[in-house]
Short mmCIF file of C-alpha atoms in Angstrom, two decimals:
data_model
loop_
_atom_site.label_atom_id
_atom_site.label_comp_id
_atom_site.label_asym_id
_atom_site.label_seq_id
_atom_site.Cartn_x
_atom_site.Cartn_y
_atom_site.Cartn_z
CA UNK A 1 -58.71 90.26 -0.24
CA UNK A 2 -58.04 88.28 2.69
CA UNK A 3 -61.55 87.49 2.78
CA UNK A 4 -61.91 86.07 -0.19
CA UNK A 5 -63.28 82.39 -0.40
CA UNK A 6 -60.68 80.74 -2.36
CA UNK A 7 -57.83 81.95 -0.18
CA UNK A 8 -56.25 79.62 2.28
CA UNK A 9 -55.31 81.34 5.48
CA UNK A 10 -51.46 80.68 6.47
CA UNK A 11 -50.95 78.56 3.58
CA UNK A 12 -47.64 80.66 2.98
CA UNK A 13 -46.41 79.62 6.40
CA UNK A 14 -44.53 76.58 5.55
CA UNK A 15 -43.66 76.83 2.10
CA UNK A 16 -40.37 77.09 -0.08
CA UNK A 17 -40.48 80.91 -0.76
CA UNK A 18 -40.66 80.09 -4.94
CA UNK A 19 -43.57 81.45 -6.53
CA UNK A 20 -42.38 80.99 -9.43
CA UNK A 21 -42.85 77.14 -8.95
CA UNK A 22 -45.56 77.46 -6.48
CA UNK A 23 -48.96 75.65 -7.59
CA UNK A 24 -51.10 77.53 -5.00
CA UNK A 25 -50.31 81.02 -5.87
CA UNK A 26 -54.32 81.66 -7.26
CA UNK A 27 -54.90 80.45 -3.33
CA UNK A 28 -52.07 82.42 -1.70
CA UNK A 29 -52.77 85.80 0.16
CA UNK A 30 -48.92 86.68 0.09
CA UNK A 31 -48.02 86.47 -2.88
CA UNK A 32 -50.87 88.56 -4.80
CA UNK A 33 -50.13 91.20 -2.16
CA UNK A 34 -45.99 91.07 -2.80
CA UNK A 35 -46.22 90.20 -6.34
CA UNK A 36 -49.13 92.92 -7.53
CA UNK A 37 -49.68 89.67 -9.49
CA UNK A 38 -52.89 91.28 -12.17
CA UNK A 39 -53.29 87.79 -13.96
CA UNK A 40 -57.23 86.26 -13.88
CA UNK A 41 -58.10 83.57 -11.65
CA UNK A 42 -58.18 81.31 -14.63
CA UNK A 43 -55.03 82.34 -15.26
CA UNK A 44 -53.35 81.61 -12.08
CA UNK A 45 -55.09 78.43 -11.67
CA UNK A 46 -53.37 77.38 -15.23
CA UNK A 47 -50.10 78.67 -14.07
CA UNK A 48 -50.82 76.65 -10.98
CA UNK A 49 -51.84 73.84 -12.55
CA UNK A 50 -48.57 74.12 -15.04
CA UNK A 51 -46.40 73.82 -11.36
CA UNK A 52 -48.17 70.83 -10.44
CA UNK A 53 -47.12 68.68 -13.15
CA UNK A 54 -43.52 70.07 -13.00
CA UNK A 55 -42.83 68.66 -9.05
CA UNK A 56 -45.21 65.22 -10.26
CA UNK A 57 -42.66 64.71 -12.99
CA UNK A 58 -39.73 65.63 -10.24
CA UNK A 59 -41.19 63.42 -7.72
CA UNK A 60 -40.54 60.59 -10.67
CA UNK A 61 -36.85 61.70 -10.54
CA UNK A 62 -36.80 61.03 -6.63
CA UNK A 63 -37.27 57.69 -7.31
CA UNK A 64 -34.64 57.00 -9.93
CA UNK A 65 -32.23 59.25 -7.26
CA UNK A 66 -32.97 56.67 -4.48
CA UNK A 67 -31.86 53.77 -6.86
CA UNK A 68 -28.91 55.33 -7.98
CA UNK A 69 -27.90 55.70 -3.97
CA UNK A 70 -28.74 51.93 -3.67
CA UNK A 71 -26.45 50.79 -6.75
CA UNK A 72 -23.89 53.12 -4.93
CA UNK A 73 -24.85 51.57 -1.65
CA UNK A 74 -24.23 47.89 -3.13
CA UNK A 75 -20.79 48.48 -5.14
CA UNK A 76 -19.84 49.04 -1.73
CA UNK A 77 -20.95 45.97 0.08
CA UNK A 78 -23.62 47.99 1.79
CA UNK A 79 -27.39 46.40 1.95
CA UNK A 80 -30.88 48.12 1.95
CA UNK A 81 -30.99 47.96 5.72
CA UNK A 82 -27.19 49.51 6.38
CA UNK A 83 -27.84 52.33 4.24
CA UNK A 84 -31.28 52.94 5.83
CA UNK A 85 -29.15 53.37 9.56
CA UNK A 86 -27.02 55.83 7.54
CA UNK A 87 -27.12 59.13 8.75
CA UNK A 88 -24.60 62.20 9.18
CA UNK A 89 -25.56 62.07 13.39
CA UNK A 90 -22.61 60.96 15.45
CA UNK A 91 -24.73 60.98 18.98
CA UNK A 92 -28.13 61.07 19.62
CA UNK A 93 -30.70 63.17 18.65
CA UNK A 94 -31.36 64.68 21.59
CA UNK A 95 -27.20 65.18 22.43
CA UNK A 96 -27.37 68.62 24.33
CA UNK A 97 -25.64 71.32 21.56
CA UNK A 98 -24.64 74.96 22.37
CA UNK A 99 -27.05 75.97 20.05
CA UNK A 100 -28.84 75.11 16.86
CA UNK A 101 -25.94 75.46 14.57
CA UNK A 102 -23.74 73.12 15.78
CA UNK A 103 -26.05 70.49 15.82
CA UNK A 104 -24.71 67.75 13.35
CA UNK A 105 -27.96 68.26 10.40
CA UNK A 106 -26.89 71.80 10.61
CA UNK A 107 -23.47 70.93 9.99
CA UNK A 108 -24.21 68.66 7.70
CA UNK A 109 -26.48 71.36 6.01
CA UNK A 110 -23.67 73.96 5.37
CA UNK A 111 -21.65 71.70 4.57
CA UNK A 112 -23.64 70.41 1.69
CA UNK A 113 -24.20 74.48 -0.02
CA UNK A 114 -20.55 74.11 -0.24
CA UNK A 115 -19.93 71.02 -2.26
CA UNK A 116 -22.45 72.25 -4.29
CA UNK A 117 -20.42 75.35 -5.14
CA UNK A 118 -17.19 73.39 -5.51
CA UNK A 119 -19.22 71.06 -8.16
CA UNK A 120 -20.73 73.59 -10.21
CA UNK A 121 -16.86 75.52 -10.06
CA UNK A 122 -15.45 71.84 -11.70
CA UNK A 123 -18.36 71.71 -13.99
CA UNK A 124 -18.99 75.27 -14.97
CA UNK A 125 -16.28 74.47 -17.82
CA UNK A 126 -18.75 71.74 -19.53
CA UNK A 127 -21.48 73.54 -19.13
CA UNK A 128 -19.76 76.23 -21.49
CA UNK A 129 -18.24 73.96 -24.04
CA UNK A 130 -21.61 71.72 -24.50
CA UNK A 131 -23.89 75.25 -23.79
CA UNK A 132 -26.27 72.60 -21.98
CA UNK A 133 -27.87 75.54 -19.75
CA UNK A 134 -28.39 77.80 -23.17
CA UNK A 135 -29.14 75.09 -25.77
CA UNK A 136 -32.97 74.42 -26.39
CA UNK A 137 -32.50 70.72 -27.01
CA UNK A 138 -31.10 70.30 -23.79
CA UNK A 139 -33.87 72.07 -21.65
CA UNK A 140 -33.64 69.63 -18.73
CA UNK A 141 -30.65 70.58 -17.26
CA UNK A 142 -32.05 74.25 -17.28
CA UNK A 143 -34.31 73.66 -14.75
CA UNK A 144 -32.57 70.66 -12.69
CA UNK A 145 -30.44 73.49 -11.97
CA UNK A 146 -32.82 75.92 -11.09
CA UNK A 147 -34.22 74.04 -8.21
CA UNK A 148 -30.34 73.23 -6.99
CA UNK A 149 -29.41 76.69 -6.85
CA UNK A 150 -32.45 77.96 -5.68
CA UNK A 151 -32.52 75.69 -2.37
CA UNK A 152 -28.83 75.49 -1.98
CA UNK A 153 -29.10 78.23 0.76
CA UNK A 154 -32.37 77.61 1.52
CA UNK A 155 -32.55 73.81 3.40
CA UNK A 156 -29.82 75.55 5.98
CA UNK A 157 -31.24 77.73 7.57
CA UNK A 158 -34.59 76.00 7.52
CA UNK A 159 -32.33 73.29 9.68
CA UNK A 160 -31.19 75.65 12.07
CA UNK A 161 -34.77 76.87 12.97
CA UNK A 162 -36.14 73.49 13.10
CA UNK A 163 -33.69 72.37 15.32
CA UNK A 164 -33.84 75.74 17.45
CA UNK A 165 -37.11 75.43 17.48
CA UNK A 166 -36.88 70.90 19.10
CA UNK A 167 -33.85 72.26 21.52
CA UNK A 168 -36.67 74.78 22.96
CA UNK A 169 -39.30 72.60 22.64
CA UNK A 170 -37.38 70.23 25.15
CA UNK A 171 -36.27 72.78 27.57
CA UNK A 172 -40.07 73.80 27.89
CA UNK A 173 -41.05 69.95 28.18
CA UNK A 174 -43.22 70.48 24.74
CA UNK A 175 -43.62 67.68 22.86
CA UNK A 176 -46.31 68.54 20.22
CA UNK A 177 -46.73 66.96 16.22
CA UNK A 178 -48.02 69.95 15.24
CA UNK A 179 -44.99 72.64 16.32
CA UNK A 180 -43.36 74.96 14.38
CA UNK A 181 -40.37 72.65 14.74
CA UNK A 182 -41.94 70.03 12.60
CA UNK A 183 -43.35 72.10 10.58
CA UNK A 184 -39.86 73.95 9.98
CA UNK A 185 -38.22 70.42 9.37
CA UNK A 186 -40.43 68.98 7.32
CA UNK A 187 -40.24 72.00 4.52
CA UNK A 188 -36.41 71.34 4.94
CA UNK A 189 -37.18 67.73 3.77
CA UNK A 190 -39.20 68.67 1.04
CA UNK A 191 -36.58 70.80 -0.19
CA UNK A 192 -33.97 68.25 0.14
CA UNK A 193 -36.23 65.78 -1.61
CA UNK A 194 -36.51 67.79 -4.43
CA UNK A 195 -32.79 68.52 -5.03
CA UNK A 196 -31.93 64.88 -4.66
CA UNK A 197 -34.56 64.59 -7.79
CA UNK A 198 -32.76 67.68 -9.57
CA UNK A 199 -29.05 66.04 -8.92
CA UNK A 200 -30.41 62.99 -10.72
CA UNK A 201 -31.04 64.10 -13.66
CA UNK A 202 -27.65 65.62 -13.69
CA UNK A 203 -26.24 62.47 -12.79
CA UNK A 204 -27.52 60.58 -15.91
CA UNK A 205 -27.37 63.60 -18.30
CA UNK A 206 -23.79 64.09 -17.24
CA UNK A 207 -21.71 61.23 -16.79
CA UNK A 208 -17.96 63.19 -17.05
CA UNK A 209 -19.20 64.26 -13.32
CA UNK A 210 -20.88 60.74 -11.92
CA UNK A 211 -18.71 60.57 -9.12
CA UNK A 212 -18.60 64.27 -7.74
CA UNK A 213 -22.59 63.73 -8.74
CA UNK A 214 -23.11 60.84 -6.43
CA UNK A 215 -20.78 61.49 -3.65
CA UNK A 216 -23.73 64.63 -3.71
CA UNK A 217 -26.38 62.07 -3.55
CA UNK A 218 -24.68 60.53 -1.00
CA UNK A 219 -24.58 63.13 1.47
CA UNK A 220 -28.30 64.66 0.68
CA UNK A 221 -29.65 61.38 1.47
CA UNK A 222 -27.99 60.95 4.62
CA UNK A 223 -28.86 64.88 5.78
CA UNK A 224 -32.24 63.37 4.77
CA UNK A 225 -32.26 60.61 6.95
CA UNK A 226 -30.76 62.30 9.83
CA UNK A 227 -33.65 65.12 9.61
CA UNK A 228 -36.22 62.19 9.32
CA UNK A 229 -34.14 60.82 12.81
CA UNK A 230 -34.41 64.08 14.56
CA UNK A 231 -37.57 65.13 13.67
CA UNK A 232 -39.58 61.50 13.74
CA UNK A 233 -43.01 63.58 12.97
CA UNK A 234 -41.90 65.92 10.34
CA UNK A 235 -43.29 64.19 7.71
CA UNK A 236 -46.27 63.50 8.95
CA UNK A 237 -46.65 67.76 9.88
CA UNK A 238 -50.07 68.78 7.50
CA UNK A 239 -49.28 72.60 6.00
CA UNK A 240 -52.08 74.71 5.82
CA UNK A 241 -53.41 74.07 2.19
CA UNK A 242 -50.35 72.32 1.21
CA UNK A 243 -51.27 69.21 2.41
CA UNK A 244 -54.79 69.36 3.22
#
């Protein structure tokens, strides 16, 4: 199998660990091994192409999340360029931690996994009266919820690594674009891209919770930022496949 033309090699090394939303799995090594997946080509590459559109019409959520932060940002006397210096680091980057998880992102991080169970605890009582989660007409808040709750313990530990990964990277006098480090990082951005798009929806669709909502926003951006800060070349890291 491994030889197969199609396949990309190490394309499963960077990626968010959901097949389920994965639009590369007719391309993926790993997961028709782990899955035993029988489906035709065809009918992964529909399945594929089915995932594609999904995180396209996300990606159109990010958007609207970034202008709900600025409103936020300007209620508060804030402008474009303060909020852009806003980040969740108290030193610099390159402060010398213990190890990995004390490092501020990491913090921040954990930190973030629980305000998201504390919100779902306050709102777990509309969910039930309105049945939003179980009612067909409501099917967006089905899956906004999904990808919150699926990368709620997932950015993390991703952080952790990453920064593991920089604090060796240093010590060793490394200083590649193309490390694990960045690599690590920038899948933890992705991720926190993508449930900044997921809590926006929620914040329009639900507007009994627009504060807990925002103050959610709020600190995802700034984790985002800080990430960005840390990891300068993250972004710019090409995943096998996934960005070629």
């Amino acid at each position: 199998m491994a030889g197969e033309a199609d396949l990309i090699p190490g394309i499963f090394s960077y990626c968010d660990r959901w097949c389920e939303r994965c639009a590369f799995t007719a391309r993926c090594l790993q997961f028709q091994v782990e899955s035993g997946e029988q489906k035709s080509g065809s009918a992964l590459h529909e399945f594929d192409a089915l995932n594609a559109g999904f995180w396209q019409e996300m990606g159109e959520a990010l958007v609207n999340a970034m202008r709900y932060i600025r409103e936020m940002a300007i209620k508060q006397g804030l402008g474009v360029d303060d909020l852009q210096k806003e980040t969740v680091l108290s030193e610099p980057p390159d402060s010398k931690y213990r190890n990995a998880r004390e490092h501020p992102c990491s913090a921040a991080a954990l930190l973030y996994a629980g305000m998201v169970n504390e919100w779902f605890a306050a709102a777990d009582d509309i969910f039930e009266e309105e049945s939003l989660l179980m009612n067909p007409n409501q099917p967006s808040f089905r899956e906004p919820v999904e990808i919150i709750r699926h990368y709620q313990y997932f950015i993390y530990p991703k952080i952790v690594r990453a920064v593991e990964g920089r604090m060796n990277d240093i010590a060793s006098g490394i200083n590649e674009p193309d490390n694990d480090a960045n690599g690590t990082a920038k899948i933890a951005l992705i991720t926190i891209d993508r449930s900044l798009a997921a809590w926006s929806l929620l914040y329009t669709g639900l507007p009994s919770q627009e504060d807990s909502t925002l103050s959610l926003l709020v600190h995802l951006d700034r984790l985002r930022r800080s990430v960005e800060v840390v990891f300068p070349a993250a972004r710019s890291f090409v995943r096998p496949g996934l960005d070629a």
